[in-house]
Amino acid sequence: GAGVSQSPRYKVAKRGQDVALRCDPISGHVSLFWYQQALGQGPEFLTYFQNEAQLDKSGLPSDRFFAERPEGSVSTLKIQRTQQEDSAVYLCASFTGSSYNEQFFGPGTRLTVL
Amino acid sequence: GQNIDQPTEMTATEGAIVQINCTYQTSGFNGLFWYQQHAGEAPTFLSYNVLDGLEEKGRFSSFLSRSKGYSYLLLKELQMKDSASYLCAVRDTGGFKTIFGAGTRLFVKA
């Protein structure tokens, strides 16, 4: 596609539910990031993939958060047993992998946990 | 530790020039980015600096001093549509992990 797409755009979950957020990166982009952005804050790094390999997951806030990219393209961020503090916008970004290139961000998924 | 500081808010007048500062202390450095983010939208790339000095791109310029851990974004001939948050971000070495500041909300008034 022309850009990074994410689905759903909005998700409301009851506390304790599991959610799955999807990211379709730009075709050919080997690198993919997930970020969490709270209201009025900058994006916070969660995890990074190069192709299907998850090279850095140091930003995942707890073991309830899990990300995968099994075929090196589409990625899914899963949050188990959601808590109210998980409410945020989850941004996905992709880039070609060269040291210069900027990341292209998707529109984000706004997650609200009630 | 990782720390990126930028002012929370700034106000400027249409047609004027504004400078948004960013200071950083990070464990590694492999380039500094500036992104623009309108409310409710995704960040979009503005500039990238990896060497000291000034990079100019149209109405936007970005400066970097690695020894001082300092950068600024300069916006000239401000327009109302420039009202947005401006995010300073540092890419770590040894990978592509990128740390973002909290952003500076710029309000452009007529």
mmCIF file of C-alpha atoms in Angstrom:
data_model
loop_
_atom_site.group_PDB
_atom_site.id
_atom_site.type_symbol
_atom_site.label_atom_id
_atom_site.label_comp_id
_atom_site.label_asym_id
_atom_site.label_seq_id
_atom_site.Cartn_x
_atom_site.Cartn_y
_atom_site.Cartn_z
ATOM 1 C CA GLY A 1 0.000 0.000 0.000
ATOM 2 C CA ALA A 2 0.891 3.657 -0.123
ATOM 3 C CA GLY A 3 1.521 4.014 3.596
ATOM 4 C CA VAL A 4 1.474 2.248 6.937
ATOM 5 C CA SER A 5 -1.984 1.110 7.908
ATOM 6 C CA GLN A 6 -3.260 0.047 11.294
ATOM 7 C CA SER A 7 -6.444 -1.615 12.424
ATOM 8 C CA PRO A 8 -8.660 -1.128 14.207
ATOM 9 C CA ARG A 9 -8.405 2.641 14.450
ATOM 10 C CA TYR A 10 -10.350 2.628 17.703
ATOM 11 C CA LYS A 11 -10.779 -0.135 20.248
ATOM 12 C CA VAL A 12 -12.733 -0.117 23.458
ATOM 13 C CA ALA A 13 -12.047 -3.014 25.791
ATOM 14 C CA LYS A 14 -13.295 -3.960 29.192
ATOM 15 C CA ARG A 15 -10.648 -4.383 31.820
ATOM 16 C CA GLY A 16 -9.316 -7.910 31.680
ATOM 17 C CA GLN A 17 -10.035 -8.483 27.989
ATOM 18 C CA ASP A 18 -7.364 -9.409 25.484
ATOM 19 C CA VAL A 19 -6.837 -7.200 22.434
ATOM 20 C CA ALA A 20 -4.894 -7.563 19.183
ATOM 21 C CA LEU A 21 -3.720 -4.582 17.175
ATOM 22 C CA ARG A 22 -2.591 -4.984 13.594
ATOM 23 C CA CYS A 23 0.005 -3.113 11.555
ATOM 24 C CA ASP A 24 0.571 -3.336 7.795
ATOM 25 C CA PRO A 25 3.906 -1.667 7.009
ATOM 26 C CA ILE A 26 4.958 -0.127 3.730
ATOM 27 C CA SER A 27 5.789 -2.890 1.275
ATOM 28 C CA GLY A 28 9.498 -3.687 1.300
ATOM 29 C CA HIS A 29 10.234 -2.029 4.634
ATOM 30 C CA VAL A 30 12.282 -4.487 6.642
ATOM 31 C CA SER A 31 12.125 -2.621 9.934
ATOM 32 C CA LEU A 32 9.024 -2.145 12.043
ATOM 33 C CA PHE A 33 8.479 -0.402 15.383
ATOM 34 C CA TRP A 34 5.667 -0.276 17.904
ATOM 35 C CA TYR A 35 5.201 2.759 20.149
ATOM 36 C CA GLN A 36 2.774 3.688 22.897
ATOM 37 C CA GLN A 37 1.704 7.307 23.080
ATOM 38 C CA ALA A 38 -0.156 8.633 26.083
ATOM 39 C CA LEU A 39 -2.122 11.856 25.800
ATOM 40 C CA GLY A 40 0.171 14.877 25.678
ATOM 41 C CA GLN A 41 3.326 12.762 25.575
ATOM 42 C CA GLY A 42 5.750 11.663 22.905
ATOM 43 C CA PRO A 43 5.743 8.119 21.531
ATOM 44 C CA GLU A 44 7.408 5.593 23.847
ATOM 45 C CA PHE A 45 9.332 2.769 22.261
ATOM 46 C CA LEU A 46 7.864 -0.684 22.822
ATOM 47 C CA THR A 47 9.579 -3.062 20.425
ATOM 48 C CA TYR A 48 11.438 -3.339 17.115
ATOM 49 C CA PHE A 49 11.533 -5.965 14.361
ATOM 50 C CA GLN A 50 13.904 -6.484 11.506
ATOM 51 C CA ASN A 51 12.086 -8.752 9.115
ATOM 52 C CA GLU A 52 10.587 -11.461 11.341
ATOM 53 C CA ALA A 53 13.220 -11.131 14.067
ATOM 54 C CA GLN A 54 12.272 -9.186 17.179
ATOM 55 C CA LEU A 55 15.602 -7.493 17.923
ATOM 56 C CA ASP A 56 14.565 -5.303 20.828
ATOM 57 C CA LYS A 57 11.594 -5.666 23.147
ATOM 58 C CA SER A 58 13.003 -3.689 26.029
ATOM 59 C CA GLY A 59 10.126 -1.201 25.987
ATOM 60 C CA LEU A 60 7.290 -3.665 26.509
ATOM 61 C CA PRO A 61 5.867 -2.622 29.888
ATOM 62 C CA SER A 62 4.959 -6.072 31.134
ATOM 63 C CA ASP A 63 4.637 -9.696 30.124
ATOM 64 C CA ARG A 64 1.040 -8.944 29.191
ATOM 65 C CA PHE A 65 2.368 -7.304 26.038
ATOM 66 C CA PHE A 66 3.454 -9.489 23.165
ATOM 67 C CA ALA A 67 4.352 -8.628 19.562
ATOM 68 C CA GLU A 68 4.978 -10.793 16.549
ATOM 69 C CA ARG A 69 5.790 -10.476 12.875
ATOM 70 C CA PRO A 70 5.894 -14.086 11.689
ATOM 71 C CA GLU A 71 6.444 -13.509 7.972
ATOM 72 C CA GLY A 72 8.381 -10.278 8.164
ATOM 73 C CA SER A 73 5.517 -8.120 6.973
ATOM 74 C CA VAL A 74 2.310 -7.671 8.980
ATOM 75 C CA SER A 75 2.792 -7.313 12.715
ATOM 76 C CA THR A 76 0.410 -7.814 15.612
ATOM 77 C CA LEU A 77 0.684 -6.313 19.072
ATOM 78 C CA LYS A 78 -1.289 -8.304 21.610
ATOM 79 C CA ILE A 79 -2.184 -7.092 25.064
ATOM 80 C CA GLN A 80 -3.529 -9.651 27.480
ATOM 81 C CA ARG A 81 -5.746 -8.891 30.483
ATOM 82 C CA THR A 82 -5.921 -5.207 29.625
ATOM 83 C CA GLN A 83 -5.684 -2.652 32.418
ATOM 84 C CA GLN A 84 -6.834 0.961 32.491
ATOM 85 C CA GLU A 85 -3.239 2.177 32.320
ATOM 86 C CA ASP A 86 -2.950 0.493 28.908
ATOM 87 C CA SER A 87 -5.263 3.161 27.469
ATOM 88 C CA ALA A 88 -3.201 5.029 24.890
ATOM 89 C CA VAL A 89 -2.599 5.389 21.173
ATOM 90 C CA TYR A 90 -0.482 2.565 19.777
ATOM 91 C CA LEU A 91 1.587 3.666 16.816
ATOM 92 C CA CYS A 92 3.319 1.455 14.311
ATOM 93 C CA ALA A 93 6.155 2.740 12.144
ATOM 94 C CA SER A 94 8.216 1.188 9.392
ATOM 95 C CA PHE A 95 11.341 2.128 7.493
ATOM 96 C CA THR A 96 13.713 0.671 4.980
ATOM 97 C CA GLY A 97 16.450 -0.090 7.476
ATOM 98 C CA SER A 98 19.208 2.206 6.296
ATOM 99 C CA SER A 99 20.798 4.376 8.908
ATOM 100 C CA TYR A 100 19.362 7.587 7.516
ATOM 101 C CA ASN A 101 15.805 6.867 6.619
ATOM 102 C CA GLU A 102 13.046 8.256 8.727
ATOM 103 C CA GLN A 103 10.284 6.133 10.118
ATOM 104 C CA PHE A 104 6.876 6.331 8.471
ATOM 105 C CA PHE A 105 4.106 6.188 11.012
ATOM 106 C CA GLY A 106 0.677 4.676 10.732
ATOM 107 C CA PRO A 107 -2.422 6.528 11.967
ATOM 108 C CA GLY A 108 -2.416 4.594 15.240
ATOM 109 C CA THR A 109 -4.953 2.589 17.198
ATOM 110 C CA ARG A 110 -6.603 4.425 20.069
ATOM 111 C CA LEU A 111 -7.208 1.890 22.837
ATOM 112 C CA THR A 112 -9.570 2.738 25.660
ATOM 113 C CA VAL A 113 -9.828 0.303 28.552
ATOM 114 C CA LEU A 114 -12.903 0.745 30.716
ATOM 115 C CA GLY B 1 19.853 6.961 31.374
ATOM 116 C CA GLN B 2 17.845 8.328 28.511
ATOM 117 C CA ASN B 3 16.525 11.854 28.749
ATOM 118 C CA ILE B 4 15.248 14.274 26.120
ATOM 119 C CA ASP B 5 14.072 17.716 27.200
ATOM 120 C CA GLN B 6 12.087 20.223 25.206
ATOM 121 C CA PRO B 7 9.739 23.040 26.239
ATOM 122 C CA THR B 8 6.165 21.986 26.804
ATOM 123 C CA GLU B 9 4.489 24.828 24.933
ATOM 124 C CA MET B 10 5.378 27.831 22.816
ATOM 125 C CA THR B 11 3.304 30.561 21.204
ATOM 126 C CA ALA B 12 4.317 32.599 18.176
ATOM 127 C CA THR B 13 2.743 34.943 15.674
ATOM 128 C CA GLU B 14 1.917 34.170 12.078
ATOM 129 C CA GLY B 15 4.782 35.240 9.811
ATOM 130 C CA ALA B 16 7.351 35.209 12.603
ATOM 131 C CA ILE B 17 10.279 32.870 13.338
ATOM 132 C CA VAL B 18 10.321 30.405 16.214
ATOM 133 C CA GLN B 19 13.107 28.231 17.598
ATOM 134 C CA ILE B 20 12.294 25.029 19.481
ATOM 135 C CA ASN B 21 15.160 23.706 21.571
ATOM 136 C CA CYS B 22 15.944 20.129 22.504
ATOM 137 C CA THR B 23 18.605 18.814 24.860
ATOM 138 C CA TYR B 24 19.368 15.148 25.175
ATOM 139 C CA GLN B 25 21.314 12.733 27.329
ATOM 140 C CA THR B 26 21.269 9.265 25.873
ATOM 141 C CA SER B 27 23.451 6.208 26.224
ATOM 142 C CA GLY B 28 24.160 6.205 22.504
ATOM 143 C CA PHE B 29 23.675 8.503 19.533
ATOM 144 C CA ASN B 30 23.053 7.643 15.922
ATOM 145 C CA GLY B 31 21.180 10.687 14.717
ATOM 146 C CA LEU B 32 18.536 13.147 15.835
ATOM 147 C CA PHE B 33 15.120 13.525 14.228
ATOM 148 C CA TRP B 34 12.421 16.156 14.357
ATOM 149 C CA TYR B 35 8.834 15.142 13.711
ATOM 150 C CA GLN B 36 5.650 17.187 13.437
ATOM 151 C CA GLN B 37 2.438 15.824 14.899
ATOM 152 C CA HIS B 38 -0.954 17.441 14.475
ATOM 153 C CA ALA B 39 -3.548 16.582 17.092
ATOM 154 C CA GLY B 40 -5.004 13.131 16.509
ATOM 155 C CA GLU B 41 -2.626 12.351 13.658
ATOM 156 C CA ALA B 42 0.561 10.356 13.169
ATOM 157 C CA PRO B 43 3.979 12.018 13.456
ATOM 158 C CA THR B 44 5.511 13.075 10.137
ATOM 159 C CA PHE B 45 9.214 13.452 9.460
ATOM 160 C CA LEU B 46 10.736 16.932 9.279
ATOM 161 C CA SER B 47 14.506 16.587 9.562
ATOM 162 C CA TYR B 48 17.469 14.417 10.435
ATOM 163 C CA ASN B 49 20.891 15.455 11.771
ATOM 164 C CA VAL B 50 23.776 13.143 12.488
ATOM 165 C CA LEU B 51 26.680 15.574 12.061
ATOM 166 C CA ASP B 52 27.118 18.931 13.756
ATOM 167 C CA GLY B 53 25.722 21.911 11.949
ATOM 168 C CA LEU B 54 22.644 23.262 10.296
ATOM 169 C CA GLU B 55 20.376 21.422 7.871
ATOM 170 C CA GLU B 56 17.961 23.611 5.928
ATOM 171 C CA LYS B 57 14.829 22.450 4.182
ATOM 172 C CA GLY B 58 12.504 25.155 2.983
ATOM 173 C CA ARG B 59 10.950 26.996 5.922
ATOM 174 C CA PHE B 60 12.394 24.492 8.369
ATOM 175 C CA SER B 61 15.991 24.227 9.603
ATOM 176 C CA SER B 62 17.509 21.974 12.217
ATOM 177 C CA PHE B 63 20.772 22.382 14.094
ATOM 178 C CA LEU B 64 22.829 19.859 16.020
ATOM 179 C CA SER B 65 25.720 20.104 18.468
ATOM 180 C CA ARG B 66 26.719 16.624 19.568
ATOM 181 C CA SER B 67 29.258 17.850 22.119
ATOM 182 C CA LYS B 68 26.551 19.868 23.869
ATOM 183 C CA GLY B 69 23.772 17.328 23.421
ATOM 184 C CA TYR B 70 21.693 20.084 21.877
ATOM 185 C CA SER B 71 19.507 20.614 18.854
ATOM 186 C CA TYR B 72 16.995 23.163 17.711
ATOM 187 C CA LEU B 73 14.300 23.326 15.089
ATOM 188 C CA LEU B 74 13.810 26.702 13.418
ATOM 189 C CA LEU B 75 10.547 27.488 11.702
ATOM 190 C CA LYS B 76 10.396 30.579 9.515
ATOM 191 C CA GLU B 77 7.439 32.487 8.058
ATOM 192 C CA LEU B 78 5.090 30.781 10.435
ATOM 193 C CA GLN B 79 1.687 29.769 9.138
ATOM 194 C CA MET B 80 -1.425 28.842 11.080
ATOM 195 C CA LYS B 81 -1.076 25.250 9.866
ATOM 196 C CA ASP B 82 2.242 25.024 11.726
ATOM 197 C CA SER B 83 0.274 24.806 14.977
ATOM 198 C CA ALA B 84 1.191 21.284 16.082
ATOM 199 C CA SER B 85 3.431 19.325 18.424
ATOM 200 C CA TYR B 86 7.088 19.065 17.480
ATOM 201 C CA LEU B 87 8.876 15.946 18.637
ATOM 202 C CA CYS B 88 12.621 15.649 19.110
ATOM 203 C CA ALA B 89 13.890 12.058 18.880
ATOM 204 C CA VAL B 90 17.300 10.420 19.228
ATOM 205 C CA ARG B 91 18.239 7.148 17.564
ATOM 206 C CA ASP B 92 20.377 4.854 19.662
ATOM 207 C CA THR B 93 23.550 3.187 18.466
ATOM 208 C CA GLY B 94 23.755 -0.554 17.967
ATOM 209 C CA GLY B 95 20.272 -0.716 16.534
ATOM 210 C CA PHE B 96 17.426 1.521 15.557
ATOM 211 C CA LYS B 97 15.701 2.108 18.866
ATOM 212 C CA THR B 98 14.479 5.705 18.875
ATOM 213 C CA ILE B 99 13.746 7.716 22.002
ATOM 214 C CA PHE B 100 11.245 10.574 21.723
ATOM 215 C CA GLY B 101 10.880 13.672 23.833
ATOM 216 C CA ALA B 102 7.468 14.642 25.173
ATOM 217 C CA GLY B 103 7.022 17.178 22.393
ATOM 218 C CA THR B 104 6.600 20.933 22.209
ATOM 219 C CA ARG B 105 3.125 22.204 21.444
ATOM 220 C CA LEU B 106 3.370 25.248 19.202
ATOM 221 C CA PHE B 107 0.459 27.629 18.934
ATOM 222 C CA VAL B 108 0.549 30.064 16.009
ATOM 223 C CA LYS B 109 -1.717 33.064 16.470
ATOM 224 C CA ALA B 110 -2.864 35.572 13.885
#
